[in-house]
Each structure stands twice: as structure tokens, then as C-alpha cells.
Short mmCIF file of N, CA and C in Angstrom, two decimals:
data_model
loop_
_atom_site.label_atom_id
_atom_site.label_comp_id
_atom_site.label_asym_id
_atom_site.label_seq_id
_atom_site.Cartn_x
_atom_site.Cartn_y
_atom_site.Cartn_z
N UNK Q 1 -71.12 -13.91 86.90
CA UNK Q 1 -69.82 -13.40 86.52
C UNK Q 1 -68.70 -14.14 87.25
N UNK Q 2 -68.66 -14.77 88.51
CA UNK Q 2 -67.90 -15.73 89.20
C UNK Q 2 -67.66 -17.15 88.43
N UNK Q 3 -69.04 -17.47 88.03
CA UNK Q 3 -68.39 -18.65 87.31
C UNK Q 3 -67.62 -18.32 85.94
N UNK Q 4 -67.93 -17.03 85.53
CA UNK Q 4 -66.53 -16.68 84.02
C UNK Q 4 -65.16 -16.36 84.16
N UNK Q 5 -65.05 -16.66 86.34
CA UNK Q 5 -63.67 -16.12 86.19
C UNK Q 5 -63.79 -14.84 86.08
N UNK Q 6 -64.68 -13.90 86.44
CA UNK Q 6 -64.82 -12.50 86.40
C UNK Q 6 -65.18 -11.94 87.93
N UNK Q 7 -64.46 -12.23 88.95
CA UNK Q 7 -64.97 -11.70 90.56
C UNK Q 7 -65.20 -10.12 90.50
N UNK Q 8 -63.70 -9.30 89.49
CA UNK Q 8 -64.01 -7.88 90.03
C UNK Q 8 -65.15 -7.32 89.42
N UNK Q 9 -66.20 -7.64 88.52
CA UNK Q 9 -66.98 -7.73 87.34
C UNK Q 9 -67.98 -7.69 87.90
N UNK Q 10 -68.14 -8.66 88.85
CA UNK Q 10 -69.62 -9.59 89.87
C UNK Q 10 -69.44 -8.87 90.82
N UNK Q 11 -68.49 -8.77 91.17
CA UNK Q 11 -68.68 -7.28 92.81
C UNK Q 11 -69.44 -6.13 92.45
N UNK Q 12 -68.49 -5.27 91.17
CA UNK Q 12 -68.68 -3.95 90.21
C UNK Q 12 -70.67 -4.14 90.24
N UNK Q 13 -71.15 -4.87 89.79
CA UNK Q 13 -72.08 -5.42 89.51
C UNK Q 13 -73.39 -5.21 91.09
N UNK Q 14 -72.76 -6.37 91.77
CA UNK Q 14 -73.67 -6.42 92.71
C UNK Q 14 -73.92 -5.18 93.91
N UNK Q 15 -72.50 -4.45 93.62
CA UNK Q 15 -72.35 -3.02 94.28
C UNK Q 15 -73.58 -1.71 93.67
N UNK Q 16 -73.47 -2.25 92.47
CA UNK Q 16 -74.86 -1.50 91.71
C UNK Q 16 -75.89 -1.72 92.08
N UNK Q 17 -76.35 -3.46 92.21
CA UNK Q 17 -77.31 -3.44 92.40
C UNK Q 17 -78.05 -3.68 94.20
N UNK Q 18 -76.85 -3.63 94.95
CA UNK Q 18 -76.66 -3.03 96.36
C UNK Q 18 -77.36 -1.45 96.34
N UNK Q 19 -76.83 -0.89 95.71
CA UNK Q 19 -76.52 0.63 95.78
C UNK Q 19 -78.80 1.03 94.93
N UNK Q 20 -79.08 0.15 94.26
CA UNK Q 20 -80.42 0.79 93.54
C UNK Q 20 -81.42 0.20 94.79
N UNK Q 21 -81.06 -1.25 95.64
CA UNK Q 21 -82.91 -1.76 96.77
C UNK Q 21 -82.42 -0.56 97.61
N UNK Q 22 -83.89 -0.75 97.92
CA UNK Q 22 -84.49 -0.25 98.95
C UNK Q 22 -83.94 -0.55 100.14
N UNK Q 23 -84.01 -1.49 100.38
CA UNK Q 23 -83.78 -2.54 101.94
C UNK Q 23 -82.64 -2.77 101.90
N UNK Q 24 -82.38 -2.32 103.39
CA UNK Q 24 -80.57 -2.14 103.81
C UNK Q 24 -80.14 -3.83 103.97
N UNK Q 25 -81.14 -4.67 104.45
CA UNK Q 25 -80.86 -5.79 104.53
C UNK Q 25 -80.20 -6.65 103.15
N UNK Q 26 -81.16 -6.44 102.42
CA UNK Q 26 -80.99 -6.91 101.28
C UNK Q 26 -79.77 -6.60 100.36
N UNK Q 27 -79.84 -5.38 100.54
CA UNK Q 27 -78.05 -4.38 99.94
C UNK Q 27 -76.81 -5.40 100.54
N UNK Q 28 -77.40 -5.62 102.02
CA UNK Q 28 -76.39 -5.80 103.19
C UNK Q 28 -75.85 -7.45 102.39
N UNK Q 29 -76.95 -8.05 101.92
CA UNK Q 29 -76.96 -9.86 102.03
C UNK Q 29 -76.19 -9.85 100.19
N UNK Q 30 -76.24 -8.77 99.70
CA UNK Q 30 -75.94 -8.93 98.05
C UNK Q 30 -74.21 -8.54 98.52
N UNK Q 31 -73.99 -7.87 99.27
CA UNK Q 31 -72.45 -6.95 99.44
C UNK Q 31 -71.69 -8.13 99.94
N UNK Q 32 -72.36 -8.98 100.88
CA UNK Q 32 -71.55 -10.30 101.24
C UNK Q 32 -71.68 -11.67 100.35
N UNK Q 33 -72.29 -11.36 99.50
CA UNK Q 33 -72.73 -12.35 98.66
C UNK Q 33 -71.45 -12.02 97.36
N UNK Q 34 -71.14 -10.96 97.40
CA UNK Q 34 -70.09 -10.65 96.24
C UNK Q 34 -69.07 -9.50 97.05
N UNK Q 35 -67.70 -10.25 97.87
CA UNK Q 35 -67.04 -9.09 98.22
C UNK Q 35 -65.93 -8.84 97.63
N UNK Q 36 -65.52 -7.68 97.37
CA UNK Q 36 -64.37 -7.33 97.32
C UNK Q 36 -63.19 -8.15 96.66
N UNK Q 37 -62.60 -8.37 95.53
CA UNK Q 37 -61.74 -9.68 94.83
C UNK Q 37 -60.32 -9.08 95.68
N UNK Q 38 -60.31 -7.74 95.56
CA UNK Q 38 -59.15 -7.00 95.67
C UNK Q 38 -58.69 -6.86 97.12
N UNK Q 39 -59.66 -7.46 98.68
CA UNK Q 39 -58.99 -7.47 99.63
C UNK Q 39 -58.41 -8.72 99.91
N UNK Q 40 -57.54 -8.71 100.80
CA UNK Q 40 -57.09 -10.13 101.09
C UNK Q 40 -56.71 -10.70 102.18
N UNK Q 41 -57.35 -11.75 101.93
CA UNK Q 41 -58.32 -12.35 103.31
C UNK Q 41 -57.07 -13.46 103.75
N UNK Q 42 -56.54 -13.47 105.01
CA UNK Q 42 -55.15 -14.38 105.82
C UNK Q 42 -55.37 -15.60 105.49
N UNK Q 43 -54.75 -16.56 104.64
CA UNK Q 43 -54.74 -17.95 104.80
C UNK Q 43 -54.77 -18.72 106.10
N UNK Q 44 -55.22 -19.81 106.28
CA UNK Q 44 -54.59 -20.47 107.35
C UNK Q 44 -53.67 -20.81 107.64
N UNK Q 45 -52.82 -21.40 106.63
CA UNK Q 45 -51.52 -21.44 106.74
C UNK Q 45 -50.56 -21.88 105.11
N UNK Q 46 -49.86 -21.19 105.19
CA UNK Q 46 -49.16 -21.60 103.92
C UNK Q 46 -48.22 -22.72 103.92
N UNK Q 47 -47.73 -23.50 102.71
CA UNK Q 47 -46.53 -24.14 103.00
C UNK Q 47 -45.61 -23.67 102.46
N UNK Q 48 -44.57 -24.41 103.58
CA UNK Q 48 -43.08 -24.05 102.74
C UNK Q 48 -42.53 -23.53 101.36
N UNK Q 49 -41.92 -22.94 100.66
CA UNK Q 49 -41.68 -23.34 99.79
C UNK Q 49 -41.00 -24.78 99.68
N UNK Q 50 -40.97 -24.90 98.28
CA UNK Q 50 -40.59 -26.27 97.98
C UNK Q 50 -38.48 -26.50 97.40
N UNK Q 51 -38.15 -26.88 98.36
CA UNK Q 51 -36.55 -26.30 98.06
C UNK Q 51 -35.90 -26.32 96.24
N UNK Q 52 -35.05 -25.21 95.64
CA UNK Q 52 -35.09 -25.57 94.45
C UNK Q 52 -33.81 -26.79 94.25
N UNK Q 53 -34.55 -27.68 93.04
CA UNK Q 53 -33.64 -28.61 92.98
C UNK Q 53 -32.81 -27.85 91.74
N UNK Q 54 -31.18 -27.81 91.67
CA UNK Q 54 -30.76 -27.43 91.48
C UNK Q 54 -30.07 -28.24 90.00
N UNK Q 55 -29.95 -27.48 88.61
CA UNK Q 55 -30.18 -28.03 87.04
C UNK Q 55 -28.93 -28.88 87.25
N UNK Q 56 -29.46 -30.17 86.40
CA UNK Q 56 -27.77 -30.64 86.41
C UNK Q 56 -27.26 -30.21 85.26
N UNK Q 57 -25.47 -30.13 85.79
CA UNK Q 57 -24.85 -29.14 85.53
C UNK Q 57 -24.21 -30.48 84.35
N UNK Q 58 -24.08 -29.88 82.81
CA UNK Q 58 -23.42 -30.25 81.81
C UNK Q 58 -21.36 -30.44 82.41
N UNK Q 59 -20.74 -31.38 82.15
CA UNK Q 59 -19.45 -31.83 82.48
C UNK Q 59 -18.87 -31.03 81.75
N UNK Q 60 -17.98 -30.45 82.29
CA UNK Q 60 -16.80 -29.58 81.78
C UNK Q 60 -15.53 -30.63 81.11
N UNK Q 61 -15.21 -29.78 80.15
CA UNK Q 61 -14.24 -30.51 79.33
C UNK Q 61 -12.81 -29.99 79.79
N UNK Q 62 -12.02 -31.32 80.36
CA UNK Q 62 -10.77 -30.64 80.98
C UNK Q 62 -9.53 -30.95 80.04
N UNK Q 63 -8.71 -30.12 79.72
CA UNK Q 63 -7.69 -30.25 78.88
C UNK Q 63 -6.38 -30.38 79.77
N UNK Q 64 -5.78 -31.97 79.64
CA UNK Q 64 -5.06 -32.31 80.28
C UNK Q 64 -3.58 -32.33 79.17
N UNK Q 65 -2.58 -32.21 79.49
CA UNK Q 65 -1.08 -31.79 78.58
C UNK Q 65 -1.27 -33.05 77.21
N UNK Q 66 -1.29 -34.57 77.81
CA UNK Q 66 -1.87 -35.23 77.08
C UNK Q 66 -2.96 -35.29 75.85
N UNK Q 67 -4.20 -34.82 76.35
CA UNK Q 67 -4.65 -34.39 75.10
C UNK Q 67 -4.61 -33.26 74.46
N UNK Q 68 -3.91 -31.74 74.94
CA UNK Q 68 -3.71 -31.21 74.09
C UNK Q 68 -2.60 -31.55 73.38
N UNK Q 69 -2.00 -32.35 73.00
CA UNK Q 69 -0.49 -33.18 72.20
C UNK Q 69 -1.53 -33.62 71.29
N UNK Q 70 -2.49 -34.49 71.67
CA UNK Q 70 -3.32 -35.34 70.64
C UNK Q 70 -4.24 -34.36 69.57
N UNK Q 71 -5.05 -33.22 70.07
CA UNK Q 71 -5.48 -32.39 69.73
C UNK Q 71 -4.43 -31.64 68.47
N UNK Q 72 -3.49 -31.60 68.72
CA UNK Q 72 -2.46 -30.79 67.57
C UNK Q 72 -2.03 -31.60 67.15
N UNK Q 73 -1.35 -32.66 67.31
CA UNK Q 73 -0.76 -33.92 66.49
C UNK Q 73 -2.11 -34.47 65.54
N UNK Q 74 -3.90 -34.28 65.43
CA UNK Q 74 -4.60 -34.50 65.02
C UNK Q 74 -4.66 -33.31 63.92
N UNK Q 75 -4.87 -32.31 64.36
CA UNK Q 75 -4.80 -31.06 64.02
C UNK Q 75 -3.76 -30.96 62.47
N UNK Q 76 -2.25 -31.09 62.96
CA UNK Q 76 -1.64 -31.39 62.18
C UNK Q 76 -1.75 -32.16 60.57
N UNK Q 77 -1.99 -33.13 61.24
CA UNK Q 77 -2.27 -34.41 60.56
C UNK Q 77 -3.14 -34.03 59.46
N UNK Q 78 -4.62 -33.41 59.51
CA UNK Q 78 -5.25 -33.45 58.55
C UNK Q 78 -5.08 -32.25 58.27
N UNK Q 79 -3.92 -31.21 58.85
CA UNK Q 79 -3.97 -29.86 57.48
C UNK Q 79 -2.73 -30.69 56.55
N UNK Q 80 -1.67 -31.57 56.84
CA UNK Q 80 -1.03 -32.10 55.98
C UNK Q 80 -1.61 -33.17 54.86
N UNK Q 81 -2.60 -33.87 55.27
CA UNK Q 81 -3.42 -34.63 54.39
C UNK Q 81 -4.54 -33.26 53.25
N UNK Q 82 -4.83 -32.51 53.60
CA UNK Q 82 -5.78 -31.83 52.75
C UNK Q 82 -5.18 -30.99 51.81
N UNK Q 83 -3.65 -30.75 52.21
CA UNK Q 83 -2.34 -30.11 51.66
C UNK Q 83 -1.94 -31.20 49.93
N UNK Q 84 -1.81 -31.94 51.02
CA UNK Q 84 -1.51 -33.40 50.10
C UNK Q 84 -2.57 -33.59 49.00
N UNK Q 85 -3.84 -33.50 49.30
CA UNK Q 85 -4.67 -33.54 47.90
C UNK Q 85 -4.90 -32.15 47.53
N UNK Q 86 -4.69 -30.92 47.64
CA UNK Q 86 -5.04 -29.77 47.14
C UNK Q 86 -3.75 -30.02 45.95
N UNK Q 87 -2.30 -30.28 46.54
CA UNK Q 87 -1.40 -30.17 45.74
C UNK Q 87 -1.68 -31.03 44.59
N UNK Q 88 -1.90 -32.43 44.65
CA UNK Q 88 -1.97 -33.59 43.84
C UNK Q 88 -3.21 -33.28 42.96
N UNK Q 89 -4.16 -32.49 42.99
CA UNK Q 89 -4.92 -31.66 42.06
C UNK Q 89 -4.89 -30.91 41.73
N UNK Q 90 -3.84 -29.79 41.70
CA UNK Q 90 -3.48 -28.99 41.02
C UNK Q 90 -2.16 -29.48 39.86
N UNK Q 91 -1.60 -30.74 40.50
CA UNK Q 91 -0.70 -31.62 39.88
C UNK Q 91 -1.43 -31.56 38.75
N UNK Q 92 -2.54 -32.74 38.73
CA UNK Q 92 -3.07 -33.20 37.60
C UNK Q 92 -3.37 -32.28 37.14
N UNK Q 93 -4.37 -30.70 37.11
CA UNK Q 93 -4.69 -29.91 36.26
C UNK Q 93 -3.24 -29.67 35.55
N UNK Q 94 -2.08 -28.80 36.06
CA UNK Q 94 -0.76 -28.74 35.52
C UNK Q 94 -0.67 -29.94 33.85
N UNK Q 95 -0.92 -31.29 34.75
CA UNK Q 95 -0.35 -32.14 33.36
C UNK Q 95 -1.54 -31.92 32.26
N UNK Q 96 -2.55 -31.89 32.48
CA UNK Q 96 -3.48 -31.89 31.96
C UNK Q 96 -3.66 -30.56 30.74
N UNK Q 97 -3.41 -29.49 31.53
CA UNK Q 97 -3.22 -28.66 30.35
C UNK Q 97 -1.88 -28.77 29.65
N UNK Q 98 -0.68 -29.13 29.98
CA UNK Q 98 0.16 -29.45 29.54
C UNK Q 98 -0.03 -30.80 28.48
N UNK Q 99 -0.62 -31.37 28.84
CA UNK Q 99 -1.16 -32.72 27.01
C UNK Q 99 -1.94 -32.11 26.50
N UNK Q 100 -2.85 -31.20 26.89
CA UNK Q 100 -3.70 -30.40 25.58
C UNK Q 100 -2.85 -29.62 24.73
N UNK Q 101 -1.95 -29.10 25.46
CA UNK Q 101 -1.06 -27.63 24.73
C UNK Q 101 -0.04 -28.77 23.44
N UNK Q 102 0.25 -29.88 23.77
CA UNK Q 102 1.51 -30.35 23.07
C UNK Q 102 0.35 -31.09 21.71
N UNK Q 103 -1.10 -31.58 22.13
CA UNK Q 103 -2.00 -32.31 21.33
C UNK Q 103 -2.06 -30.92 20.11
N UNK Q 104 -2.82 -29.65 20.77
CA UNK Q 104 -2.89 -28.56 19.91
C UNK Q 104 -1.73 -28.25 19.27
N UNK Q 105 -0.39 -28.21 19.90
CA UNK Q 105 0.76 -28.00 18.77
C UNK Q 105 1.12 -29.20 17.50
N UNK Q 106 0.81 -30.54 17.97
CA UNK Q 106 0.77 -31.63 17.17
C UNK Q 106 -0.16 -31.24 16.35
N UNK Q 107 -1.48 -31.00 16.56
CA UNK Q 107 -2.27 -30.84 15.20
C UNK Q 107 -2.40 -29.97 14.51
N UNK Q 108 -1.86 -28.74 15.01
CA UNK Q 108 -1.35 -27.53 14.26
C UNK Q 108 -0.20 -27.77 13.40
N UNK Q 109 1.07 -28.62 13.45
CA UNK Q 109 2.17 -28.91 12.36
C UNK Q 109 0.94 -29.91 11.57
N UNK Q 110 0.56 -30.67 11.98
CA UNK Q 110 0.05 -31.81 10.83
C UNK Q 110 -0.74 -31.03 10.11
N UNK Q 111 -2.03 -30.09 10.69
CA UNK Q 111 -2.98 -29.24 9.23
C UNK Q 111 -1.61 -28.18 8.92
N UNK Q 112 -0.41 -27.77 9.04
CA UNK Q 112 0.00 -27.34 8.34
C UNK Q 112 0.41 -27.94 7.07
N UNK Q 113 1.46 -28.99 7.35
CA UNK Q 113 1.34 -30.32 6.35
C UNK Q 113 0.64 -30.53 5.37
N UNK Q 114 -0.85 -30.60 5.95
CA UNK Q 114 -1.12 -30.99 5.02
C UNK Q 114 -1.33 -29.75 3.79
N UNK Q 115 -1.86 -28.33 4.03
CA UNK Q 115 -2.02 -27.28 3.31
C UNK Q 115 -0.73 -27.30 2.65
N UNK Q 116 0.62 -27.65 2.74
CA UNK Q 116 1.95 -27.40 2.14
C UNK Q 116 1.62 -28.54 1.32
N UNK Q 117 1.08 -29.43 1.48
CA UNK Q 117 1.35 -30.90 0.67
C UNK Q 117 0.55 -30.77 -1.17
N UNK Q 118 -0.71 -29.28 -0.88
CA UNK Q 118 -0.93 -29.31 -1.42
C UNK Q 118 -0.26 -29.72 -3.74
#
């Protein structure tokens, strides 16, 4: 049971079969042969811990008067550019239905025409 990685298992175990011989010796040589997982026995000596090295730290982003000018003068810039083509496409839809509407009134006088020409 020690070699599965099972000590409290192999104690549980050999305490049984401590506890069924006869011979105190023998009990005696199985009890030291499997002791106890759960007491704990003084190292010789431990080491140090190992000091923590400490995460490097991601650079902070500093906002100096300078770039916040650039930041809004950027800023600016492309809500006036996206302004600029939202308008200039709604432009073209505007003309656009506006030559359909004058095409449909043009061909509405001409089939009148022609039904009068009859």
C-alpha cells in the first residue's frame, strides 16, 4: 500500500495485522515497519523560503496636457469626417429619390399622351 501512495491504508492495515500474531515481537517489528503517516517526525533542517520575486508591473499610461490636446483634436477630427460621409449619403439618397419621382412624373404625362392620342 506504500508503494500506491497509500501510507494511512498500510498502517490501517498492518495495525490489524499487529493486533491478530501472537508474538509481541513480531506485532512490535510490523508497528515499526508501518508507522503512523499522521505523526510528524522534526526535519533536520528546513530552508529558507525562497524570496518572492515580485510580477513585473505593466507601464502606466500617463496623460500629459500635450496629449490630451492630441487625443481630442483626434477625437474631433474623425466625428467630423464620419459626419461628413453620413451627410454626403443621405445627400445622394435625397437626389436619388428625387430623379425617380421627376422619371415617374415624366412617364406618367407621356402614357397619358399617349391614351389621349388615341
Amino acid at each position: 500500500m506504500t508503494t500506491a501512495n497509500r501510507p494511512y491504508l498500510a498502517h490501517l492495515l498492518a495495525e490489524e495485522a499487529a493486533r491478530r500474531t501472537t508474538d509481541p515481537a513480531t506485532a512490535a517489528g510490523i508497528r515499526a515497519s508501518y508507522p503512523d503517516p499522521t505523526t510528524v517526525t522534526p526535519a533536520a533542517s528546513t530552508p529558507p523560503p525562497a524570496p518572492a520575486v515580485p510580477a513585473p508591473s505593466r507601464p502606466t499610461v500617463q496623460l500629459t496636457p500635450g496629449t490630451a490636446l492630441a487625443l481630442i483634436g483626434g477625437g474631433t477630427a474623425v466625428v467630423l469626417v464620419v459626419g461628413a460621409v453620413l451627410v454626403s449619403l443621405l445627400l445622394a439618397v435625397a437626389v436619388t429619390g428625387v430623379s425617380i419621382a421627376v422619371v415617374a412624373v415624366v412617364l406618367r404625362l407621356l402614357v397619358n399622351d399617349l391614351h389621349k392620342g388615341r
